[in-house]
Coordinates of C-alpha atoms in Angstrom, one line a residue:
Chain A
X386 CA -21.6 177.8 -75.1
X387 CA -22.5 175.7 -71.4
X388 CA -24.1 177.8 -68.8
X389 CA -21.9 177.5 -65.4
X390 CA -23.1 176.1 -62.9
X391 CA -23.8 178.5 -59.5
X392 CA -21.8 177.7 -56.4
X393 CA -24.0 178.2 -53.5
X394 CA -24.5 182.2 -53.1
X395 CA -22.7 184.1 -50.4
X396 CA -22.0 187.7 -51.5
X397 CA -18.2 187.1 -52.7
X398 CA -18.9 184.1 -55.1
X399 CA -22.0 185.8 -57.0
X400 CA -19.8 188.1 -57.8
X401 CA -17.7 185.8 -59.3
X402 CA -20.2 183.1 -61.2
X403 CA -21.3 186.0 -64.2
X404 CA -21.8 185.1 -66.2
X405 CA -19.3 186.8 -68.2
X406 CA -16.5 185.1 -65.6
X407 CA -15.1 181.9 -66.9
X408 CA -12.0 182.2 -64.3
X409 CA -12.3 183.5 -61.3
X410 CA -8.5 183.3 -59.5
X411 CA -8.5 185.3 -55.9
X412 CA -6.3 184.3 -53.4
X413 CA -6.4 186.5 -50.8
X414 CA -4.4 189.4 -50.8
X415 CA -2.7 189.1 -47.7
X416 CA -0.6 186.3 -45.7
X417 CA -1.3 184.5 -43.9
X418 CA -3.8 183.4 -46.1
X419 CA -2.5 183.8 -48.7
X420 CA -2.2 180.1 -50.8
X421 CA 1.2 178.5 -49.8
X422 CA 2.3 175.2 -49.9
X423 CA 4.8 173.1 -46.8
X424 CA 7.6 172.3 -48.7
X425 CA 10.7 170.3 -46.3
X426 CA 13.3 172.4 -45.8
X427 CA 16.9 171.3 -45.6
X428 CA 20.6 173.2 -45.7
X429 CA 22.7 171.3 -48.2
X430 CA 25.4 169.3 -46.9
X431 CA 25.4 165.6 -44.8
X432 CA 25.8 167.1 -41.8
X433 CA 22.1 168.8 -42.8
X434 CA 20.9 165.7 -44.3
X435 CA 21.5 163.6 -40.7
X436 CA 20.3 167.0 -38.5
X437 CA 16.9 166.4 -40.9
X438 CA 16.9 163.0 -39.3
X439 CA 15.9 164.2 -35.9
X440 CA 14.5 167.7 -36.2
X441 CA 12.7 168.0 -40.0
X442 CA 12.4 171.9 -40.8
X443 CA 9.3 173.2 -43.3
X444 CA 9.0 176.4 -44.2
X445 CA 5.5 177.8 -46.3
X446 CA 5.9 178.9 -49.4
X447 CA 3.8 181.3 -51.2
X448 CA 4.0 180.2 -55.1
X449 CA 1.3 183.0 -55.8
X450 CA 0.6 186.1 -53.6
X451 CA -1.1 188.4 -55.4
X452 CA -3.4 187.3 -57.8
X453 CA -5.8 188.3 -58.8
X454 CA -8.0 187.9 -62.4
X455 CA -11.2 187.2 -64.2
X456 CA -11.4 185.4 -67.6
X457 CA -14.8 186.1 -69.9
X458 CA -15.5 183.0 -71.7
X459 CA -14.1 182.6 -75.1
X460 CA -10.8 184.9 -73.9
X461 CA -7.4 183.7 -74.5
X462 CA -5.2 184.8 -72.4
X463 CA -1.3 184.8 -71.9
X464 CA -0.2 184.6 -69.0
X465 CA 3.6 185.0 -68.5
X466 CA 6.4 185.1 -66.0
X467 CA 10.2 183.9 -65.6
X468 CA 10.5 180.8 -64.8
X469 CA 9.7 179.7 -61.2
X470 CA 7.5 182.9 -61.2
X471 CA 4.1 181.1 -60.1
X472 CA 2.6 180.1 -64.2
X473 CA 2.6 176.0 -63.7
X474 CA 1.5 177.1 -60.2
X475 CA -1.2 178.7 -60.4
X476 CA -2.3 176.4 -63.8
X477 CA -2.3 173.7 -61.3
X478 CA -4.8 175.2 -59.0
X479 CA -6.9 176.7 -61.7
X480 CA -6.9 172.9 -63.3
X481 CA -7.5 171.4 -59.9
X482 CA -4.6 169.4 -59.2
X483 CA -3.3 171.8 -55.9
X484 CA -6.0 172.9 -53.2
X485 CA -4.1 176.3 -52.4
X486 CA -3.9 177.0 -48.3
X487 CA -6.7 180.1 -48.3
X488 CA -8.4 182.1 -51.3
X489 CA -11.3 181.6 -53.9
X490 CA -10.9 179.5 -57.8
X491 CA -14.2 179.4 -59.8
X492 CA -13.5 177.7 -63.1
X493 CA -16.8 177.6 -64.8
X494 CA -18.6 177.8 -61.2
X495 CA -16.9 174.8 -59.6
X496 CA -14.2 175.3 -57.3
X497 CA -11.8 173.2 -58.9
X498 CA -10.0 171.6 -56.3
X499 CA -13.1 169.9 -55.3
X500 CA -12.7 167.9 -59.1
X501 CA -16.7 167.6 -59.7
X502 CA -17.3 165.4 -62.7
X503 CA -18.9 167.9 -64.3
X504 CA -16.0 170.3 -64.1
X505 CA -13.0 167.3 -65.1
X506 CA -15.1 166.8 -68.3
X507 CA -15.4 170.6 -69.3
X508 CA -11.8 171.5 -68.9
X509 CA -8.3 170.3 -69.6
X510 CA -4.7 171.0 -69.0
X511 CA -2.0 170.0 -71.3
X512 CA 1.8 170.5 -69.7
X513 CA 3.9 170.4 -73.6
X514 CA 6.7 168.6 -70.5
X515 CA 4.2 165.7 -69.1
X516 CA 1.7 163.3 -71.7
X517 CA -0.9 161.8 -70.9
X518 CA -1.0 159.3 -73.7
X519 CA 0.0 156.0 -73.0
X520 CA 4.0 155.4 -74.3
X521 CA 4.0 151.8 -75.9
X522 CA 0.2 152.1 -77.8
X523 CA -0.8 153.2 -80.4
X524 CA -2.4 156.8 -80.4
X525 CA -5.7 155.7 -81.3
X526 CA -5.6 153.5 -78.5
X527 CA -5.5 156.1 -76.1
X528 CA -7.5 158.5 -77.8
X529 CA -9.5 155.3 -77.2
X530 CA -9.4 155.5 -74.0
X531 CA -10.2 158.9 -73.8
X532 CA -13.3 158.6 -75.8
X533 CA -14.7 156.1 -73.4
X534 CA -14.0 158.1 -69.8
X535 CA -15.1 160.9 -71.6
X536 CA -18.6 159.1 -72.6
X537 CA -18.3 161.2 -76.0
X538 CA -20.4 159.1 -78.0
X539 CA -18.9 157.4 -81.4
X540 CA -20.8 159.8 -83.5
X541 CA -19.1 162.5 -81.5
X542 CA -15.8 161.1 -81.2
X543 CA -15.2 160.7 -85.8
X544 CA -16.5 164.1 -85.7
X545 CA -13.4 165.3 -83.5
X546 CA -11.5 163.4 -84.5
X547 CA -12.1 164.4 -88.6
X548 CA -11.8 168.0 -87.1
X549 CA -8.7 167.3 -85.2
X550 CA -7.4 165.6 -88.0
X551 CA -7.9 168.4 -90.9
X552 CA -6.2 170.7 -88.8
X553 CA -3.3 169.0 -86.8
X554 CA -2.4 166.5 -89.8
X555 CA -2.7 163.1 -87.7
X556 CA -3.5 159.9 -90.1
X557 CA -0.4 159.0 -89.9
X558 CA 0.5 159.5 -86.6
X559 CA -2.7 157.4 -85.1
X560 CA -1.5 153.5 -86.0
X561 CA 1.7 154.1 -84.2
X562 CA 2.7 153.8 -81.0
X563 CA 4.2 157.1 -79.1
X564 CA 7.3 156.3 -78.7
X565 CA 8.0 156.0 -82.3
X566 CA 7.3 159.7 -82.2
X567 CA 8.9 162.6 -82.6
X568 CA 8.4 165.4 -80.5
X569 CA 6.9 167.9 -82.2
X570 CA 4.3 164.5 -83.9
X571 CA 3.7 163.4 -79.9
X572 CA 3.1 167.4 -79.2
X573 CA 0.0 166.9 -82.2
X574 CA -1.6 164.0 -80.7
X575 CA -1.1 165.3 -76.1
X576 CA -3.3 168.2 -77.7
X577 CA -6.0 166.2 -79.9
X578 CA -6.1 163.6 -76.7
X579 CA -6.6 166.8 -74.6
X580 CA -9.3 168.1 -76.4
X581 CA -11.4 164.9 -77.7
X582 CA -14.4 165.3 -74.9
X583 CA -13.9 169.5 -76.1
X584 CA -13.9 171.2 -73.1
X585 CA -14.7 174.5 -72.6
X586 CA -11.4 175.9 -70.6
X587 CA -8.4 175.3 -71.8
X588 CA -5.2 175.3 -69.8
X589 CA -2.0 175.2 -71.9
X590 CA 1.7 175.2 -70.1
X591 CA 3.8 175.6 -72.4
X592 CA 2.4 173.6 -75.3
X593 CA 5.0 174.4 -77.6
X594 CA 8.5 174.0 -76.0
X595 CA 10.9 172.2 -77.5
X596 CA 8.9 172.3 -81.4
X597 CA 10.6 173.7 -84.6
X598 CA 8.9 177.3 -85.6
X599 CA 6.6 174.9 -88.5
X600 CA 5.6 172.9 -85.9
X601 CA 5.2 176.2 -83.4
X602 CA 3.0 177.7 -86.0
X603 CA 1.2 175.2 -86.5
X604 CA -0.6 174.4 -83.1
X605 CA -0.5 178.1 -82.6
X606 CA -2.7 178.4 -85.5
X607 CA -5.1 175.7 -84.4
X608 CA -5.1 177.0 -81.0
X609 CA -6.6 179.7 -82.0
X610 CA -9.1 178.2 -85.0
X611 CA -10.3 176.2 -81.6
X612 CA -10.7 178.9 -79.9
X613 CA -13.0 180.2 -82.6
X614 CA -15.0 177.3 -83.1
X615 CA -16.1 176.6 -80.2
X616 CA -15.4 180.0 -78.0
X617 CA -13.2 178.2 -75.7
X618 CA -11.1 179.9 -73.1
X619 CA -7.5 179.4 -73.3
X620 CA -5.4 180.4 -70.3
X621 CA -2.1 180.2 -72.0
X622 CA 2.0 179.9 -70.7
X623 CA 5.0 180.5 -72.9
X624 CA 7.9 181.6 -73.2
X625 CA 8.0 182.1 -77.1
X626 CA 6.7 185.5 -77.4
X627 CA 5.3 184.5 -80.8
X628 CA 2.7 182.5 -79.3
X629 CA 1.6 185.0 -77.0
X630 CA 1.2 187.9 -80.5
X631 CA -0.3 185.1 -82.2
X632 CA -2.8 184.2 -80.0
X633 CA -3.4 186.7 -77.2
X634 CA -4.9 189.6 -77.0
X635 CA -4.9 189.7 -73.4
X636 CA -1.9 189.4 -71.5
X637 CA -1.4 188.4 -67.3
X638 CA 2.5 189.7 -66.5
X639 CA 3.7 187.5 -62.9
X640 CA 6.4 187.6 -61.1
X641 CA 7.9 186.0 -58.2
X642 CA 4.3 185.2 -57.4
X643 CA 2.9 188.5 -57.4
X644 CA 1.2 190.4 -60.6
X645 CA 2.9 192.7 -62.5
X646 CA 0.6 193.7 -65.2
X647 CA -3.2 192.5 -66.1
X648 CA -4.5 193.8 -69.5
X649 CA -4.5 194.4 -73.4
X650 CA -1.0 193.6 -74.3
X651 CA -1.4 197.0 -76.7
X652 CA -1.6 198.5 -73.4
X653 CA 1.4 196.4 -71.8
X654 CA 3.7 197.6 -75.2
X655 CA 2.6 201.2 -74.6
X656 CA 2.7 201.5 -71.1
X657 CA 6.3 199.3 -70.5
X658 CA 7.7 200.8 -73.4
X659 CA 7.7 204.5 -73.9
X660 CA 10.1 204.5 -77.2
X661 CA 9.5 203.6 -81.1
X662 CA 11.3 202.3 -83.4
X663 CA 12.2 203.7 -86.6
X664 CA 13.8 202.5 -89.6
X665 CA 14.8 204.5 -92.5
X666 CA 16.5 203.8 -95.7
X667 CA 18.7 206.7 -96.9
X668 CA 20.1 206.9 -100.2
X669 CA 23.8 207.7 -98.8
X670 CA 25.5 206.2 -96.9
X671 CA 26.5 205.8 -93.4
X672 CA 24.5 209.0 -92.6
X673 CA 24.9 210.1 -88.8
X674 CA 21.3 210.7 -87.6
X675 CA 22.3 210.9 -83.9
X676 CA 20.9 213.9 -83.6
X677 CA 17.3 212.4 -84.4
X678 CA 17.8 209.4 -81.4
X679 CA 19.5 206.9 -79.9
X680 CA 20.6 204.8 -82.7
X681 CA 20.8 201.0 -82.7
X682 CA 22.5 199.9 -86.1
X683 CA 23.7 201.4 -88.6
X684 CA 24.7 199.3 -91.7
X685 CA 25.1 200.7 -94.9
X686 CA 22.2 202.9 -96.2
X687 CA 20.1 201.3 -93.4
X688 CA 20.0 203.0 -89.9
X689 CA 18.0 202.3 -86.7
X690 CA 16.6 204.7 -84.2
X691 CA 15.2 204.5 -81.0
X692 CA 13.3 207.3 -80.0
X693 CA 10.4 208.1 -77.3
X694 CA 7.0 207.0 -78.0
X695 CA 6.0 211.4 -77.8
X696 CA 8.6 212.5 -80.3
X697 CA 8.2 210.1 -82.9
X698 CA 5.8 212.0 -84.8
X699 CA 8.0 214.9 -84.4
X700 CA 11.2 212.7 -85.5
X701 CA 9.9 210.9 -88.6
X702 CA 9.1 215.1 -90.5
X703 CA 12.6 216.1 -89.4
X704 CA 14.0 212.5 -91.3
X705 CA 11.5 213.3 -94.0
X706 CA 12.4 216.7 -94.3
X707 CA 16.4 216.9 -93.9
X708 CA 17.2 213.4 -95.8
X709 CA 17.3 211.5 -98.7
X710 CA 14.8 208.6 -97.5
X711 CA 13.9 206.1 -99.5
X712 CA 12.1 203.7 -97.1
X713 CA 10.9 204.3 -93.7
X714 CA 8.9 202.3 -91.4
X715 CA 7.7 203.3 -87.5
X716 CA 7.5 199.6 -85.5
X717 CA 7.4 199.1 -81.6
X718 CA 10.4 197.1 -80.1
X719 CA 10.0 193.4 -80.1
X720 CA 7.6 192.0 -77.2
X721 CA 10.7 190.0 -75.7
X722 CA 12.2 193.1 -74.6
X723 CA 9.0 194.5 -73.1
X724 CA 8.5 192.1 -71.0
X725 CA 12.5 192.1 -70.2
X726 CA 11.3 195.6 -69.1
X727 CA 8.7 194.5 -66.9
X728 CA 10.5 192.1 -65.1
X729 CA 13.2 194.3 -64.4
X730 CA 11.2 196.8 -62.9
Chain B
X761 CA -23.3 150.5 -64.6
X762 CA -22.9 151.3 -68.1
X763 CA -20.6 153.8 -68.0
X764 CA -18.0 151.9 -65.8
X765 CA -18.6 148.9 -68.5
X766 CA -17.9 150.3 -71.3
X767 CA -15.2 152.1 -69.3
X768 CA -13.7 149.1 -67.6
X769 CA -13.4 147.7 -71.1
X770 CA -11.2 150.7 -72.4
X771 CA -8.9 150.4 -69.6
X772 CA -8.9 146.5 -69.9
X773 CA -8.1 146.6 -73.9
X774 CA -5.4 149.3 -73.4
X775 CA -3.9 147.8 -70.4
X776 CA -3.8 145.0 -72.7
X777 CA -1.8 146.2 -75.5
X778 CA 0.6 147.8 -73.3
X779 CA 1.8 144.7 -71.3
X780 CA 1.6 142.9 -74.3
X781 CA 4.3 144.7 -75.0
X782 CA 6.9 144.0 -72.6
X783 CA 5.8 140.0 -72.8
X784 CA 9.4 138.8 -72.3
X785 CA 9.9 140.8 -69.1
X786 CA 6.6 139.4 -67.8
X787 CA 7.8 135.9 -68.9
X788 CA 10.4 136.5 -65.7
X789 CA 8.8 138.1 -63.5
X790 CA 6.1 134.8 -63.0
X791 CA 9.1 132.0 -63.3
X792 CA 9.3 133.9 -59.5
X793 CA 6.1 133.4 -59.1
X794 CA 6.2 130.0 -59.6
X795 CA 9.1 128.8 -58.7
X796 CA 8.2 130.3 -55.0
X797 CA 5.6 127.5 -54.1
X798 CA 7.6 125.1 -56.0
X799 CA 10.2 125.6 -53.9
X800 CA 8.2 125.6 -50.0
X801 CA 7.1 122.6 -52.0
X802 CA 9.8 120.4 -52.1
X803 CA 11.4 122.2 -49.0
X804 CA 7.5 120.7 -46.6
X805 CA 8.1 117.5 -48.7
X806 CA 11.2 116.8 -47.9
X807 CA 10.9 117.6 -43.8
X808 CA 7.2 115.6 -44.1
X809 CA 9.8 112.2 -45.4
X810 CA 12.1 112.6 -42.8
X811 CA 9.6 113.4 -40.3
X812 CA 7.8 109.6 -41.4
X813 CA 5.9 110.8 -44.3
X814 CA 4.1 114.1 -42.7
X815 CA 4.2 117.4 -41.1
X816 CA 1.3 117.9 -38.4
X817 CA -1.9 116.7 -40.8
X818 CA 0.1 117.8 -44.0
X819 CA 1.8 114.7 -46.6
X820 CA 3.8 115.5 -49.4
X821 CA 0.4 115.3 -51.5
X822 CA -1.7 118.0 -49.6
X823 CA 1.4 120.0 -49.5
X824 CA 1.3 119.6 -53.0
X825 CA -2.0 121.1 -52.9
X826 CA -1.9 123.1 -50.9
X827 CA 0.9 124.5 -52.9
X828 CA -0.2 124.4 -56.7
X829 CA -3.5 125.6 -54.9
X830 CA -1.7 128.6 -53.3
X831 CA 0.3 129.8 -56.6
X832 CA -2.8 130.4 -58.5
X833 CA -4.8 131.9 -55.6
X834 CA -1.8 134.5 -54.8
X835 CA -1.5 134.7 -58.4
X836 CA -5.0 135.6 -59.2
X837 CA -5.0 138.3 -55.9
X838 CA -1.9 139.7 -55.6
X839 CA -0.9 143.9 -57.3
X840 CA 2.3 145.5 -57.7
X841 CA 0.1 148.8 -57.2
X842 CA 2.0 150.1 -53.9
X843 CA 5.3 149.9 -56.1
X844 CA 3.4 151.7 -59.1
X845 CA 2.3 154.4 -57.0
X846 CA 5.5 155.3 -55.7
X847 CA 6.7 156.2 -59.0
X848 CA 3.3 158.3 -60.0
X849 CA 3.5 160.4 -56.7
X850 CA 7.3 161.3 -56.8
X851 CA 6.9 161.8 -61.1
X852 CA 4.3 163.6 -60.3
X853 CA 2.0 161.3 -62.7
X854 CA -1.0 160.8 -61.2
X855 CA -1.7 164.4 -62.4
X856 CA -3.0 163.1 -65.7
X857 CA -5.2 160.6 -63.3
X858 CA -6.7 163.6 -61.4
X859 CA -7.5 165.3 -64.7
X860 CA -10.3 162.5 -65.3
X861 CA -14.1 161.7 -64.5
X862 CA -13.2 158.5 -63.2
X863 CA -11.5 158.1 -60.1
X864 CA -8.6 156.3 -60.6
X865 CA -9.0 152.7 -59.0
X866 CA -10.4 151.5 -61.9
X867 CA -7.7 152.3 -64.5
X868 CA -5.9 150.1 -61.8
X869 CA -8.3 146.7 -60.6
X870 CA -8.5 146.5 -65.2
X871 CA -5.1 147.1 -65.7
X872 CA -4.4 143.7 -62.7
X873 CA -7.1 141.6 -64.1
X874 CA -5.8 142.7 -67.6
X875 CA -2.3 141.4 -65.7
X876 CA -4.1 138.1 -64.8
X877 CA -6.2 137.4 -68.0
X878 CA -2.9 137.1 -70.1
X879 CA -0.4 135.4 -67.2
X880 CA -3.7 132.6 -67.1
X881 CA -1.5 131.0 -70.4
X882 CA 1.3 130.7 -68.5
X883 CA -0.2 130.0 -64.8
X884 CA -2.7 127.6 -65.7
X885 CA -0.6 125.3 -68.0
X886 CA 2.0 125.1 -65.4
X887 CA -0.8 124.1 -62.5
X888 CA -1.8 121.1 -64.6
X889 CA 2.1 120.5 -65.1
X890 CA 2.5 120.7 -61.8
X891 CA -0.5 118.0 -60.9
X892 CA 1.3 115.4 -62.7
X893 CA 4.5 116.0 -61.6
X894 CA 3.2 116.3 -57.7
X895 CA 0.4 113.8 -58.0
X896 CA -0.6 115.9 -54.7
X897 CA -4.1 115.4 -53.4
X898 CA -6.6 117.4 -54.4
X899 CA -10.4 116.0 -54.7
X900 CA -12.9 118.3 -57.2
X901 CA -16.0 119.2 -55.4
X902 CA -18.5 121.6 -58.2
X903 CA -20.1 123.6 -54.4
X904 CA -16.9 123.6 -53.1
X905 CA -15.3 125.4 -56.4
X906 CA -17.8 127.5 -56.5
X907 CA -17.9 128.8 -52.6
X908 CA -13.8 129.2 -53.8
X909 CA -14.4 131.1 -56.4
X910 CA -16.6 133.2 -54.3
X911 CA -13.8 133.7 -51.4
X912 CA -11.2 134.0 -54.1
X913 CA -13.4 137.2 -55.7
X914 CA -13.5 138.7 -52.5
X915 CA -10.2 138.1 -51.5
X916 CA -8.9 140.0 -55.1
X917 CA -11.1 142.8 -54.1
X918 CA -10.1 143.3 -50.4
X919 CA -6.3 142.8 -51.3
X920 CA -6.7 145.7 -53.5
X921 CA -8.2 147.6 -51.6
X922 CA -5.8 146.9 -49.1
X923 CA -3.1 147.4 -51.0
X924 CA -4.3 150.7 -52.3
X925 CA -4.6 152.1 -49.5
X926 CA -0.6 151.5 -48.0
X927 CA 0.1 152.5 -52.0
X928 CA -1.3 156.1 -50.4
X929 CA 0.7 156.6 -47.9
X930 CA 3.3 157.4 -50.6
X931 CA 1.3 160.4 -50.5
X932 CA 3.5 161.5 -47.3
X933 CA 6.2 159.4 -47.4
X934 CA 7.3 160.0 -51.3
X935 CA 9.3 156.9 -51.6
X936 CA 7.5 153.7 -50.4
X937 CA 9.3 151.2 -50.4
X938 CA 10.2 150.3 -46.4
X939 CA 6.2 149.9 -45.8
X940 CA 5.8 147.2 -49.1
X941 CA 9.2 145.4 -47.9
X942 CA 7.8 145.0 -44.7
X943 CA 4.7 144.4 -46.0
X944 CA 5.6 141.4 -48.6
X945 CA 7.6 139.9 -45.7
X946 CA 4.0 140.2 -43.0
X947 CA 2.5 139.0 -46.5
X948 CA 5.0 135.9 -46.6
X949 CA 4.5 134.6 -43.4
X950 CA 1.4 135.2 -42.0
X951 CA -0.6 134.6 -45.3
X952 CA 1.0 131.4 -46.0
X953 CA 3.3 131.4 -47.8
X954 CA 6.1 129.9 -45.8
X955 CA 4.2 126.9 -44.3
X956 CA 0.3 127.0 -43.8
X957 CA -0.8 128.8 -40.8
X958 CA -2.2 125.8 -38.9
X959 CA 1.7 124.2 -38.8
X960 CA 2.9 127.6 -37.5
X961 CA 2.8 128.7 -33.7
X962 CA -0.2 129.5 -32.0
X963 CA 1.1 132.8 -31.0
X964 CA 1.6 133.9 -35.0
X965 CA -1.8 132.0 -35.8
X966 CA -3.7 134.4 -33.8
X967 CA -2.1 137.0 -35.6
X968 CA -3.1 135.8 -38.8
X969 CA -6.4 135.8 -37.8
X970 CA -6.7 139.3 -37.5
X971 CA -4.6 140.7 -39.6
X972 CA -5.6 140.5 -44.1
X973 CA -2.8 138.6 -45.0
X974 CA -4.4 135.5 -44.3
X975 CA -8.2 136.1 -46.1
X976 CA -6.4 136.8 -48.8
X977 CA -4.1 134.0 -49.8
X978 CA -5.1 130.8 -47.2
X979 CA -8.4 130.9 -47.1
X980 CA -9.7 130.2 -50.3
X981 CA -6.5 127.6 -50.6
X982 CA -7.5 125.5 -47.1
X983 CA -11.1 126.4 -48.5
X984 CA -10.8 124.4 -51.8
X985 CA -8.2 121.6 -50.6
X986 CA -12.0 120.7 -48.0
X987 CA -9.7 121.5 -45.0
X988 CA -12.3 124.1 -43.2
X989 CA -15.4 122.6 -41.4
X990 CA -18.6 125.0 -42.0
X991 CA -17.9 127.3 -39.0
X992 CA -14.2 128.5 -40.0
X993 CA -15.7 129.0 -43.6
X994 CA -18.3 130.9 -42.7
X995 CA -16.0 133.3 -40.3
X996 CA -13.0 133.2 -43.2
X997 CA -16.1 135.0 -45.4
X998 CA -16.8 137.4 -42.1
X999 CA -13.3 138.4 -41.9
X1000 CA -13.0 139.5 -46.0
X1001 CA -15.8 141.2 -45.6
X1002 CA -14.8 143.2 -42.5
X1003 CA -11.4 143.8 -44.3
X1004 CA -13.0 144.7 -47.3
X1005 CA -14.9 147.2 -45.7
X1006 CA -12.7 148.6 -43.8
X1007 CA -10.3 148.5 -46.8
X1008 CA -13.1 151.1 -49.3
X1009 CA -12.7 153.2 -45.6
X1010 CA -9.6 153.2 -45.5
X1011 CA -9.3 154.4 -49.3
X1012 CA -11.5 156.8 -49.0
X1013 CA -10.1 158.9 -46.5
X1014 CA -6.6 158.4 -47.6
X1015 CA -7.0 159.4 -50.8
X1016 CA -9.2 162.3 -49.4
X1017 CA -6.2 164.0 -47.0
X1018 CA -3.9 162.5 -49.9
X1019 CA -4.8 164.5 -52.7
X1020 CA -5.1 167.3 -50.9
X1021 CA -1.6 166.6 -50.3
X1022 CA -0.3 166.1 -53.3
X1023 CA 1.9 168.8 -55.0
X1024 CA 1.9 167.9 -58.5
X1025 CA 5.7 167.9 -58.8
X1026 CA 7.6 168.2 -61.6
X1027 CA 7.0 170.9 -64.8

C-alpha cells in the first residue's frame, strides 16, 4: 500500500485524507453549490431548432446531489443504481475526467480533476462500453505503448503480464489485432491493459456488460484476486447482481443523483427486504400452505413461501411440526428483488 | 528526457503499425497531396508562357522549383489534428488520453511523424520524378540546405501548435468543420500554395506577413530557392519563433479551459 499524499491541510481535508481513506466523495449537499453541468437545452422540433440559433438556453444539470462517501484502502464497493442514476458521472468525477462545479473529492490524497501524474499513475478507469486498445494493431503492441506511458520497467512488465496471463488466459490473444477479438476477449484485454501499471484504485464501470456467464465469472474472479493480491481499492458499477454479490461486501446505491443506501450488502437485504423465502419439499402433493405465509409458487410437492422475517422461526417450526416435510430451506430473496424494492421506495 | 524518448518511440511504433493497416487509403490521400502542387505548377507555367516567359520574377523553371519544394514542405508540416479532435471530443474518445499520465499532444506529434516517415517512400520518389519532368531551377548549397532544414523543423512545430490549438476549439463547438474549412481556405492563399506570395496583391502580402501561414510553408520554400535576403531570412525566423511561442501559450490556455469544459460524453 502506498502512502497517500497529503494535500494542503485545511480542517476539512485533514479529515478526508486519513490513511484509512482512499476515496472521499463529498460534493456539497445543497444547491447551488452541488456539482452541476451546464447543458444546452432545446425543445424538440424544427421550430425550436431555429429559435435556438438566436437564443440559446442552457440549464444546470445536477448529475449528483446528495452523495457523500468514503472508501477505505482495499475495499471493494459496489456502486448501484438504475440507468441514469449518476453512477458513470460519479466515476468520471472520481477519475478526473469531469470537473465538478462544487464540493470536495479526494482520491489517494489527490483532487482528481487536477490530473496530477502521480494520481493518474495510481488509478485506472475501465468502462465496459469504451475501449482504450488500438483497434487495428495487436494487443501486445497496445500493451507495450502503455508500458512506456506508465514507465513500467521491462522486468516489472513481464512479471505483471505473466500474472495477468495466468489469471485471464490472454496468451492466444496478445498477437491478434483488437478488431479480430470477440467482445469477451476484448474485455479481458481491456482490463489487462488498464491494470498493467498496477493501479491502487480501480474504477470499473460495468466491466462485465454484454459478456456471457462464463466470461463474467472469469472477470469477477480475476477482480477479486487482483484486489486480494494488491490490496487495491475497487469501486464497481454493474447491473449484474452476481458481480456485486461475489465481490462487494459494501454497496452504495444512488438514484436520481442521490444516495439511497451505503452499507453492508447484508444490512441492505435486512433493511429493504423484511421477508424471507422458505422452500419446503413435502411428501404430499399440492398442499395448501396459505395459512403459513404468502405462497409464491407451488409445483408438485415443492412450495415456496414468503414470510415476514420476524416470523421465520415460528413458521419454520410449525411447518416441521405439522407437515410431512422432506426438505426445508430458508433463503433471502434474490438481491435483484431487494434492489428493486430500494428504488421503488 | 529519457522518459519522453522512450514514450515517443512507443507512440511512433504503434502509430506506424496502425497506419500500415491503411496503406491503400494513405496512397489515395497522397495522390491528392501530390496533384495539388502539380496542378498549380501547370497553371502557372502556362500563364508564364503566354506572358512572354515569366510571371513577376518567376520563370517556368522557377515555378517548377517552387512547387516541388512546396510539395515537400507542405507534406512535412501538415497535420490532420483538427479533424481528429472534432471526433475525439464528440465521441468522448478523449477520455482515454486524459486518463494517461502524459499530455496527449505527445502522442499526436509522434503519430504525425510516423505518418511522415511512412509517406516519405512516396513523396521523395515523386519529387525526383518531377525534378526530371519539369527541370526546375534549383541549385543545391549545403549552407542553404542546413538553414532550410532548421526553418522546416520550426515550421513543423509551429504549424502543429497552431493547428492543435484550433483543434481544441472543438471543446466549445463540438463540431469543428466550419472552422477547419475556413482555416484551409485561408491557408491555400496565405501559405503560398495557390501562388507564390510575392505575386499576390500588396494587401494580401501584408496579411500573409502578419498571419502564421506564410511562415509555416512559403518561407522555407523561398529560403531553399535562394530567393530571400539575409534580412528576410532573419525576419522569417523571428516570425516563426513568435508564432511558435504564441501557439505554445495558446495551447496551455485552451487546453486548460477546454478540459474543464469537457463533458466526457458517451457511456
